[in-house]
Structures are given as C-alpha cells and as structure tokens.
CSV table of C-alpha atoms and ligand atoms in Angstrom, one decimal:
chain,number,residue,atom,x,y,z
H,227,MET,CA,-77.4,8.9,43.6
H,228,VAL,CA,-74.4,10.8,42.7
H,229,THR,CA,-71.0,9.1,42.9
H,230,GLN,CA,-67.5,10.4,42.6
H,231,GLU,CA,-65.5,8.5,40.0
H,232,ALA,CA,-62.2,9.4,38.4
H,233,LYS,CA,-62.7,13.0,39.6
H,234,VAL,CA,-65.7,13.3,37.3
H,235,GLN,CA,-69.0,13.4,39.0
H,236,THR,CA,-71.3,10.8,37.5
H,237,VAL,CA,-75.1,10.8,37.6
H,238,TRP,CA,-76.8,7.5,38.0
H,239,GLU,CA,-80.3,8.6,38.9
H,240,THR,CA,-81.8,12.0,39.7
H,241,LYS,CA,-84.5,12.8,42.3
H,242,LEU,CA,-85.5,16.4,41.5
H,243,PRO,CA,-88.3,18.2,43.4
H,244,LEU,CA,-90.4,18.1,40.2
H,245,PRO,CA,-93.2,15.7,39.1
H,246,LEU,CA,-91.5,12.7,37.5
H,247,ALA,CA,-93.0,12.1,34.0
H,248,GLY,CA,-91.0,9.0,33.2
H,249,ARG,CA,-87.7,7.2,33.7
H,250,GLY,CA,-86.3,5.5,30.6
H,251,LYS,CA,-83.2,3.4,30.5
H,252,VAL,CA,-81.1,6.4,30.1
H,253,ARG,CA,-83.2,9.5,30.8
H,254,ASP,CA,-85.1,10.9,33.7
H,255,ILE,CA,-88.0,13.1,32.6
H,256,TYR,CA,-89.8,15.7,34.7
H,257,ALA,CA,-92.9,17.8,34.1
H,258,VAL,CA,-92.4,21.5,34.2
H,259,GLY,CA,-95.8,23.1,34.3
H,260,GLN,CA,-98.4,21.8,31.9
H,261,ASP,CA,-96.6,22.3,28.7
H,262,LYS,CA,-92.9,21.6,29.2
H,263,LEU,CA,-90.6,18.7,30.1
H,264,LEU,CA,-87.1,18.7,31.6
H,265,ILE,CA,-85.2,15.8,30.0
H,266,VAL,CA,-82.2,14.8,32.1
H,267,THR,CA,-79.7,12.4,30.5
H,268,THR,CA,-78.0,10.3,33.1
H,269,ASP,CA,-74.7,8.4,32.7
H,270,ARG,CA,-76.6,5.0,32.6
H,271,LEU,CA,-75.6,2.7,29.7
H,272,SER,CA,-77.7,0.0,28.3
H,273,ALA,CA,-76.4,-2.9,26.3
H,274,PHE,CA,-78.7,-5.5,24.7
H,275,ASP,CA,-81.6,-3.6,26.3
H,276,VAL,CA,-80.3,-4.1,29.8
H,277,VAL,CA,-79.0,-1.2,31.9
H,278,LEU,CA,-75.6,-2.1,33.2
H,279,PRO,CA,-74.8,-1.3,36.8
H,280,ASP,CA,-71.9,1.2,36.2
H,281,PRO,CA,-72.4,4.8,35.1
H,282,ILE,CA,-70.1,6.0,32.3
H,283,PRO,CA,-68.6,9.3,33.2
H,284,LEU,CA,-69.7,12.2,30.9
H,285,LYS,CA,-72.0,10.0,28.8
H,286,GLY,CA,-75.1,12.0,29.6
H,287,LYS,CA,-73.3,15.3,28.8
H,288,VAL,CA,-72.1,13.9,25.5
H,289,LEU,CA,-75.6,12.7,24.5
H,290,THR,CA,-77.2,16.0,25.5
H,291,GLN,CA,-74.6,18.2,23.8
H,292,ILE,CA,-74.6,16.2,20.6
H,293,SER,CA,-78.4,16.5,20.4
H,294,VAL,CA,-78.2,20.2,21.1
H,295,PHE,CA,-75.6,20.5,18.3
H,296,TRP,CA,-77.9,18.8,15.8
H,297,LEU,CA,-81.1,20.6,16.9
H,298,ASP,CA,-79.3,23.8,16.2
H,299,TYR,CA,-77.8,22.5,12.9
H,300,PHE,CA,-81.3,21.5,11.7
H,301,SER,CA,-83.2,24.4,13.1
H,302,LYS,CA,-83.8,26.1,9.7
H,303,MET,CA,-85.0,22.8,8.2
H,304,MET,CA,-87.8,22.0,10.7
H,305,PRO,CA,-89.2,23.0,14.1
H,306,HIS,CA,-87.9,21.1,17.1
H,307,HIS,CA,-88.7,20.7,20.8
H,308,LEU,CA,-85.7,22.4,22.5
H,309,ILE,CA,-86.4,25.6,24.5
H,310,THR,CA,-83.0,25.8,26.2
H,311,ALA,CA,-80.2,23.6,27.4
H,312,ASP,CA,-78.8,26.5,29.5
H,313,VAL,CA,-79.9,25.8,33.1
H,314,SER,CA,-79.6,29.5,34.0
H,315,LYS,CA,-82.4,30.3,31.5
H,316,MET,CA,-84.7,27.4,32.5
H,317,GLU,CA,-86.5,29.3,35.3
H,318,LEU,CA,-87.2,26.1,37.3
H,319,GLY,CA,-87.7,27.9,40.6
H,320,ALA,CA,-85.7,28.3,43.8
H,321,ALA,CA,-86.3,24.7,44.9
H,322,LEU,CA,-84.1,23.6,42.0
H,323,THR,CA,-81.2,25.9,42.6
H,324,PRO,CA,-79.1,23.3,44.5
H,325,CYS,CA,-79.6,20.9,41.6
H,326,LEU,CA,-78.5,23.3,38.8
H,327,GLU,CA,-74.8,22.3,38.9
H,328,LEU,CA,-75.8,18.6,38.5
H,329,LEU,CA,-78.2,19.5,35.6
H,330,GLU,CA,-75.8,21.7,33.7
H,331,GLY,CA,-74.8,20.3,30.3
H,332,ARG,CA,-77.0,17.2,30.6
H,333,SER,CA,-80.5,18.7,30.5
H,334,MET,CA,-82.8,20.1,28.0
H,335,LEU,CA,-86.0,22.1,28.7
H,336,VAL,CA,-88.4,21.1,25.9
H,337,LYS,CA,-91.8,21.7,24.6
H,338,LYS,CA,-94.0,18.8,25.7
H,339,SER,CA,-95.4,17.2,22.6
H,340,LYS,CA,-97.6,14.2,21.8
H,341,PRO,CA,-95.0,11.7,20.5
H,342,LEU,CA,-95.9,9.8,17.3
H,343,PRO,CA,-96.4,6.1,18.1
H,344,ILE,CA,-93.6,5.2,15.7
H,345,GLU,CA,-89.8,5.2,15.7
H,346,CYS,CA,-88.5,6.7,12.4
H,347,VAL,CA,-85.5,4.6,11.5
H,348,VAL,CA,-83.4,5.5,8.5
H,349,ARG,CA,-80.6,3.2,7.2
H,350,GLY,CA,-77.9,4.4,4.9
H,351,TYR,CA,-75.8,1.2,5.0
H,352,VAL,CA,-76.8,-2.5,5.1
H,353,THR,CA,-75.8,-3.7,8.6
H,354,GLY,CA,-77.0,-5.3,11.8
H,355,SER,CA,-80.5,-6.7,11.6
H,356,GLY,CA,-80.8,-5.2,8.1
H,357,TRP,CA,-77.9,-7.3,6.9
H,358,LYS,CA,-79.5,-10.5,8.3
H,359,ASP,CA,-82.8,-9.5,6.7
H,360,TYR,CA,-81.0,-8.9,3.3
H,361,LEU,CA,-79.3,-12.3,3.4
H,362,LYS,CA,-82.7,-13.9,4.0
H,363,THR,CA,-85.0,-11.9,1.8
H,364,GLY,CA,-82.8,-9.8,-0.6
H,365,GLY,CA,-84.2,-6.7,1.0
H,366,VAL,CA,-84.5,-4.8,4.3
H,367,CYS,CA,-87.9,-4.4,5.9
H,368,GLY,CA,-89.7,-4.8,2.6
H,369,HIS,CA,-87.4,-2.5,0.6
H,370,VAL,CA,-86.1,-4.6,-2.3
H,371,LEU,CA,-82.3,-3.9,-2.7
H,372,PRO,CA,-79.8,-4.7,-5.5
H,373,LYS,CA,-78.3,-8.2,-5.6
H,374,GLY,CA,-74.7,-8.8,-4.4
H,375,LEU,CA,-74.5,-6.1,-1.7
H,376,LYS,CA,-71.7,-6.7,0.8
H,377,GLN,CA,-72.0,-6.4,4.6
H,378,CYS,CA,-71.9,-2.8,5.7
H,379,GLN,CA,-72.1,-1.5,2.1
H,380,LYS,CA,-73.5,2.0,1.6
H,381,LEU,CA,-76.9,2.0,-0.1
H,382,ASP,CA,-77.5,4.1,-3.2
H,383,ARG,CA,-80.3,5.9,-1.3
H,384,PRO,CA,-81.1,5.8,2.4
H,385,ILE,CA,-84.3,3.8,3.3
H,386,PHE,CA,-87.0,4.5,5.8
H,387,THR,CA,-87.8,1.5,8.0
H,388,PRO,CA,-90.2,2.5,10.8
H,389,ALA,CA,-90.8,0.5,14.0
H,390,THR,CA,-93.4,0.5,16.7
H,391,LYS,CA,-92.5,2.2,20.0
H,392,ALA,CA,-92.7,-0.8,22.4
H,393,VAL,CA,-93.5,0.3,25.9
H,394,GLU,CA,-91.7,-2.9,27.1
H,395,GLY,CA,-89.4,-5.2,25.2
H,396,HIS,CA,-88.0,-4.7,21.7
H,397,ASP,CA,-89.4,-2.4,19.1
H,398,GLU,CA,-90.9,-4.2,16.1
H,399,ASN,CA,-90.3,-3.3,12.5
H,400,ILE,CA,-93.5,-2.4,10.6
H,401,ASP,CA,-94.1,-1.5,7.0
H,402,ARG,CA,-95.0,2.0,5.8
H,403,GLU,CA,-98.7,1.1,5.5
H,404,GLN,CA,-98.8,0.0,9.1
H,405,ALA,CA,-97.0,3.2,10.1
H,406,ALA,CA,-99.6,5.2,8.1
H,407,GLY,CA,-102.3,3.3,10.0
H,408,LEU,CA,-100.8,4.4,13.3
H,409,THR,CA,-100.2,8.1,12.6
H,410,GLY,CA,-102.5,8.8,9.7
H,411,PRO,CA,-101.1,8.8,6.1
H,412,ASP,CA,-100.2,12.5,5.9
H,413,ILE,CA,-98.2,12.6,9.1
H,414,ALA,CA,-96.5,9.3,8.2
H,415,LYS,CA,-95.4,10.7,4.8
H,416,LYS,CA,-94.2,13.9,6.4
H,417,ALA,CA,-92.2,12.0,9.1
H,418,GLU,CA,-90.7,9.9,6.4
H,419,ASN,CA,-89.6,12.8,4.2
H,420,TYR,CA,-88.2,14.7,7.2
H,421,SER,CA,-86.3,11.6,8.5
H,422,ILE,CA,-84.6,10.9,5.1
H,423,GLU,CA,-83.7,14.6,4.7
H,424,LEU,CA,-82.3,14.9,8.3
H,425,TYR,CA,-80.3,11.7,7.9
H,426,ARG,CA,-78.9,12.7,4.6
H,427,LYS,CA,-77.8,16.2,5.8
H,428,GLY,CA,-76.5,14.8,9.1
H,429,ALA,CA,-74.6,11.9,7.6
H,430,GLU,CA,-73.1,14.2,4.9
H,431,TYR,CA,-71.8,16.6,7.6
H,432,ALA,CA,-70.6,13.8,9.9
H,433,ALA,CA,-68.6,12.3,7.1
H,434,THR,CA,-66.6,15.5,6.7
H,435,ARG,CA,-65.7,15.1,10.4
H,436,GLY,CA,-64.5,11.5,10.0
H,437,ILE,CA,-67.7,9.8,11.3
H,438,LEU,CA,-70.0,7.6,9.2
H,439,ILE,CA,-73.5,7.5,10.5
H,440,ALA,CA,-74.7,4.1,9.3
H,441,ASP,CA,-78.3,4.4,10.5
H,442,THR,CA,-80.4,6.2,13.1
H,443,LYS,CA,-83.7,6.6,14.7
H,444,PHE,CA,-85.7,9.9,14.9
H,445,GLU,CA,-88.7,10.7,16.9
H,446,PHE,CA,-91.3,13.3,16.1
H,447,GLY,CA,-94.2,14.7,18.1
H,448,ILE,CA,-97.2,16.9,17.5
H,449,TRP,CA,-97.0,20.3,19.2
H,450,ASN,CA,-99.6,23.0,18.6
H,451,GLY,CA,-101.0,21.0,15.7
H,452,GLU,CA,-97.6,20.9,14.0
H,453,LEU,CA,-95.0,18.1,13.5
H,454,ILE,CA,-91.8,18.8,15.4
H,455,LEU,CA,-88.5,16.9,16.0
H,456,ILE,CA,-88.2,15.6,19.5
H,457,ASP,CA,-86.0,13.4,21.7
H,458,GLU,CA,-82.3,12.8,21.1
H,459,VAL,CA,-80.9,13.5,17.6
H,460,LEU,CA,-78.2,11.6,15.8
H,461,THR,CA,-76.3,10.5,18.9
H,462,PRO,CA,-74.2,7.4,19.2
H,463,ASP,CA,-77.0,5.9,21.3
H,464,SER,CA,-79.7,6.5,18.7
H,465,SER,CA,-77.4,5.8,15.7
H,466,ARG,CA,-74.5,3.7,14.6
H,467,PHE,CA,-71.4,5.8,14.4
H,468,TRP,CA,-68.4,4.3,12.6
H,469,PRO,CA,-64.9,5.7,12.4
H,470,LYS,CA,-64.5,6.6,8.7
H,471,ASN,CA,-60.8,5.8,8.6
H,472,GLN,CA,-61.5,2.2,9.6
H,473,TYR,CA,-64.4,1.6,7.3
H,474,GLU,CA,-64.1,-1.5,5.1
H,475,ILE,CA,-67.0,-3.3,3.4
H,476,GLY,CA,-67.5,-7.1,3.7
H,477,ARG,CA,-67.1,-7.2,7.5
H,478,ASP,CA,-68.6,-5.8,10.7
H,479,GLN,CA,-67.4,-2.3,11.6
H,480,PRO,CA,-66.0,-1.1,15.0
H,481,SER,CA,-68.4,1.4,16.5
H,482,PHE,CA,-67.2,4.6,18.2
H,483,ASP,CA,-68.7,4.0,21.6
H,484,LYS,CA,-70.3,0.8,22.7
H,485,GLN,CA,-67.8,-1.5,20.9
H,486,ILE,CA,-65.5,-1.5,23.9
H,487,VAL,CA,-68.4,-2.7,26.2
H,488,ARG,CA,-69.7,-5.1,23.6
H,489,ASN,CA,-66.3,-6.7,23.2
H,490,TYR,CA,-65.9,-7.1,26.9
H,491,LEU,CA,-69.4,-8.5,27.3
H,492,SER,CA,-68.9,-11.0,24.4
H,493,GLY,CA,-66.1,-12.6,26.4
H,494,LEU,CA,-68.4,-13.3,29.3
H,495,THR,CA,-71.0,-16.0,29.8
H,496,TRP,CA,-73.9,-13.7,30.4
H,497,ASP,CA,-77.4,-14.6,29.2
H,498,LYS,CA,-78.3,-11.0,28.3
H,499,ALA,CA,-80.9,-11.0,31.1
H,500,PRO,CA,-80.9,-8.5,33.9
H,501,PRO,CA,-79.0,-7.8,36.0
H,502,GLY,CA,-76.1,-6.8,33.7
H,503,PRO,CA,-72.5,-7.6,34.7
H,504,LYS,CA,-70.3,-5.0,36.3
H,505,LEU,CA,-67.6,-3.5,34.1
H,506,PRO,CA,-63.9,-3.3,34.9
H,507,PRO,CA,-62.6,0.3,35.5
H,508,GLU,CA,-60.5,0.3,32.3
H,509,VAL,CA,-63.6,-0.6,30.2
H,510,ILE,CA,-65.6,2.3,31.9
H,511,GLU,CA,-62.8,4.7,31.3
H,512,LYS,CA,-62.2,3.8,27.6
H,513,THR,CA,-65.9,4.0,26.9
H,514,SER,CA,-66.1,7.4,28.5
H,515,LEU,CA,-63.2,8.6,26.4
H,516,ALA,CA,-64.9,7.2,23.2
H,517,TYR,CA,-68.1,9.1,23.9
H,518,VAL,CA,-66.2,12.3,24.5
H,519,GLU,CA,-64.1,11.7,21.3
H,520,ALA,CA,-67.3,11.3,19.3
H,521,TYR,CA,-68.6,14.7,20.5
H,522,GLU,CA,-65.3,16.4,19.9
H,523,LYS,CA,-64.7,14.9,16.5
H,524,LEU,CA,-68.3,15.7,15.4
H,525,THR,CA,-68.5,19.3,16.6
H,526,GLY,CA,-64.8,20.3,16.6
H,527,LYS,CA,-65.4,21.7,20.1
H,528,LYS,CA,-64.3,20.7,23.6
H,529,LEU,CA,-67.0,19.1,25.7
H,530,ARG,CA,-68.5,21.4,28.3
H,531,ALA,CA,-67.8,19.0,31.2
M,144,ATP,N1,-90.5,16.9,23.4
M,144,ATP,C1,-91.0,15.8,23.8
M,144,ATP,N2,-92.3,15.6,24.2
M,144,ATP,C2,-92.8,14.5,24.7
M,144,ATP,N3,-92.1,13.4,24.9
M,144,ATP,C3,-90.8,13.4,24.5
M,144,ATP,C4,-90.2,14.6,24.0
M,144,ATP,N4,-88.9,14.3,23.8
M,144,ATP,C5,-88.7,13.1,24.1
M,144,ATP,N5,-89.8,12.5,24.6
M,144,ATP,C6,-89.9,11.1,25.0
M,144,ATP,O1,-89.1,10.9,26.2
M,144,ATP,C7,-88.6,9.6,26.2
M,144,ATP,C8,-87.0,9.7,26.2
M,144,ATP,O2,-86.5,8.9,27.3
M,144,ATP,P1,-85.6,7.6,27.1
M,144,ATP,O3,-84.8,7.8,25.9
M,144,ATP,O4,-84.8,7.4,28.4
M,144,ATP,O5,-86.7,6.5,27.0
M,144,ATP,P2,-87.1,5.6,25.9
M,144,ATP,O6,-86.3,5.8,24.7
M,144,ATP,O7,-88.6,5.6,25.8
M,144,ATP,O8,-86.9,4.2,26.5
M,144,ATP,P3,-85.5,3.5,26.7
M,144,ATP,O9,-84.4,4.5,26.5
M,144,ATP,O10,-85.7,3.0,28.1
M,144,ATP,O11,-85.6,2.4,25.7
M,144,ATP,C9,-89.1,8.9,24.9
M,144,ATP,O12,-90.2,8.1,25.2
M,144,ATP,C10,-89.5,10.1,24.0
M,144,ATP,O13,-90.6,9.7,23.2
M,145,MG,MG1,-84.8,6.8,23.9
C-alpha cells in the first residue's frame, strides 16, 4: 500500500512481482535469481518490538542511505554485501519498471549470504539493559567492568556482547563461548574482531559529526566461503544515536530518532502488546524530521528524497 502523506510518498508494504524471501518488521526482502536479494526498507516503525500502524515519511530512505554510506566508508576494511543501491543498475527486468520510482533510495541489491546465527552487539557506553545488568552484577553480559561507573558513561574499551537471532520474540544475550558454539570458534573470533573495529571507526567518525553512537548491532554472513558484512549498518534503528551536545553522564540520554515516539507512548496506557497505538500527525512529522537530521548530520549531505 502506498499512501500520500505530507506530500511525501510513504511506503508501508511492497508487493513486487518477485519471489518474497521474507518480511521483517521493517524490511521486505525479495529473491533476485539464485544468489541475490533485493532488500526494500519500508517506512514502518517498530517500538518495543511492535510495528506501529503509521508509516514515518522518509524513514526507509534514511535507513538505506545511512547503511550505504557506511558500507562505502568501510569497504576497504572488509568485504560487504552491497552490489548496488542505484535502481537503474539493478537489472531487475521489465516487470519491475513501474516500481523503480518507489524503490529508488530505499533499496539495496545484495549478495545473498548465509547469515551467522548470532547478532554481533558492541557497546561503547553503559546504558539500557547493560546499565541494569551492571547495577545488578558489576558487569555487562559477563564482562567485568570497573566499579563506580555512572549511567551512560563511556567505557574505556568497547565490549562485544553477542545475542542469538530469535526468529520470534526477543533476542537473548549469550556469552562468547556460546557464540563460538553456534558459529565455530574461528568465525566467532573474526566476527568479534570485525565488530569492535567497525564500531570503533564508525563511532569515532560519527563523533566528529556531533553524534555519539552508544552501541550497535552488526550482522555478518558467509558468502563464497568468506565472512562479509550484511544487513543494515550503524543506523539509528540498529544503534543508539545520541546528540553529542546534549550528552551528560548520570542520566538517560535523549536519542535522535525514536525518543519522540517513546515519549509519546510513555504517556499512554498501552500494554506494549500489538496492535500498537496510532500516532498524532505532529509526532509522525517530528520523528521523520529527526531521522532526516540524523542522516544529514552524519553524512553532511542532503537526503536523496
Ligand atoms: N546479504 C544478506 N544475505 C542474507 N540475508 C540477509 C542479508 N542482509 C540482510 N539479511 C537478513 O535480512 C533480514 C533483514 O530484515 P529485517 O531487518 O526487516 O528483519 P529482522 O531484523 O530479521 O527482523 P525484525 O526487523 O522484524 O526484528 C535479517 O534477517 C538479515 O539477517
Ligand atoms: Mg533487522
């Protein structure tokens, strides 16, 4: 369904004439031949793991173009899945021609890999569930941390805290031995090293653009026998983005994007079970602007809308 909102066309769900390989909370994924995937990022927004009923204008374009930015930024560091994000180069066939305008800016043609069964989480600050864990255990996911850390304090070194990829429900934290059991020790070690390095380099760059990346989740896949970076990369959906000029330790931080929605939802009596509540137009508009601002701040470029 495509709706017209605030003059910007939003994409809620796509129905392309290609075999559907999967529909996640945010992405529609199609098979292109045997060895490629077309990943289309819609404007759906999920909060507390529930997809809310309103699309956020431009969100899918922001997430796609931030991922494309980072894949290019990291391309000398490690191989990745992106073939092209330019619809005119995708060669999807004549049946797709009427859909190209809708796909432009929000789609990636990628190498189809075998995703590792783990989510590679890296944390550079102690926040969220990590902060709760620290208060209880003095560490985060088994990493022992110095005493006396304050909420949202930067860690001396980023830590790797892998999780399972739950098909349904919440991902579960696992320790590095369990991760090694799921992927094999060599691959787990490689994935850990890459994750830390990608986070370090990405966070360092983002800080120069006024954004602190507090933590993030990477995914890797095996393609042609080699480990490659897949999925979305260092986006506000896969990471916590904090405005650097508002950062203060000892309290929760405002986030760039979903904070507006979270604040609105926290004022409601909603039990976090589907269906999610509808959002007022001003919350939708502010959220859309916040996503676009994250892109423009990070890249220094105008969004290709
Ligand atoms: N190059 C690739 N090869 C194979 N699978 C990929 C590739 N890139 C991404 N994926 C997979 O595509 C999916 C991305 O879709 P999406 O983010 O919407 O779903 P999800 O993260 O699994 O679930 P949800 O967002 O609903 O929690 C992920 O399962 C990811 O592992
Ligand atoms: Mg995902």
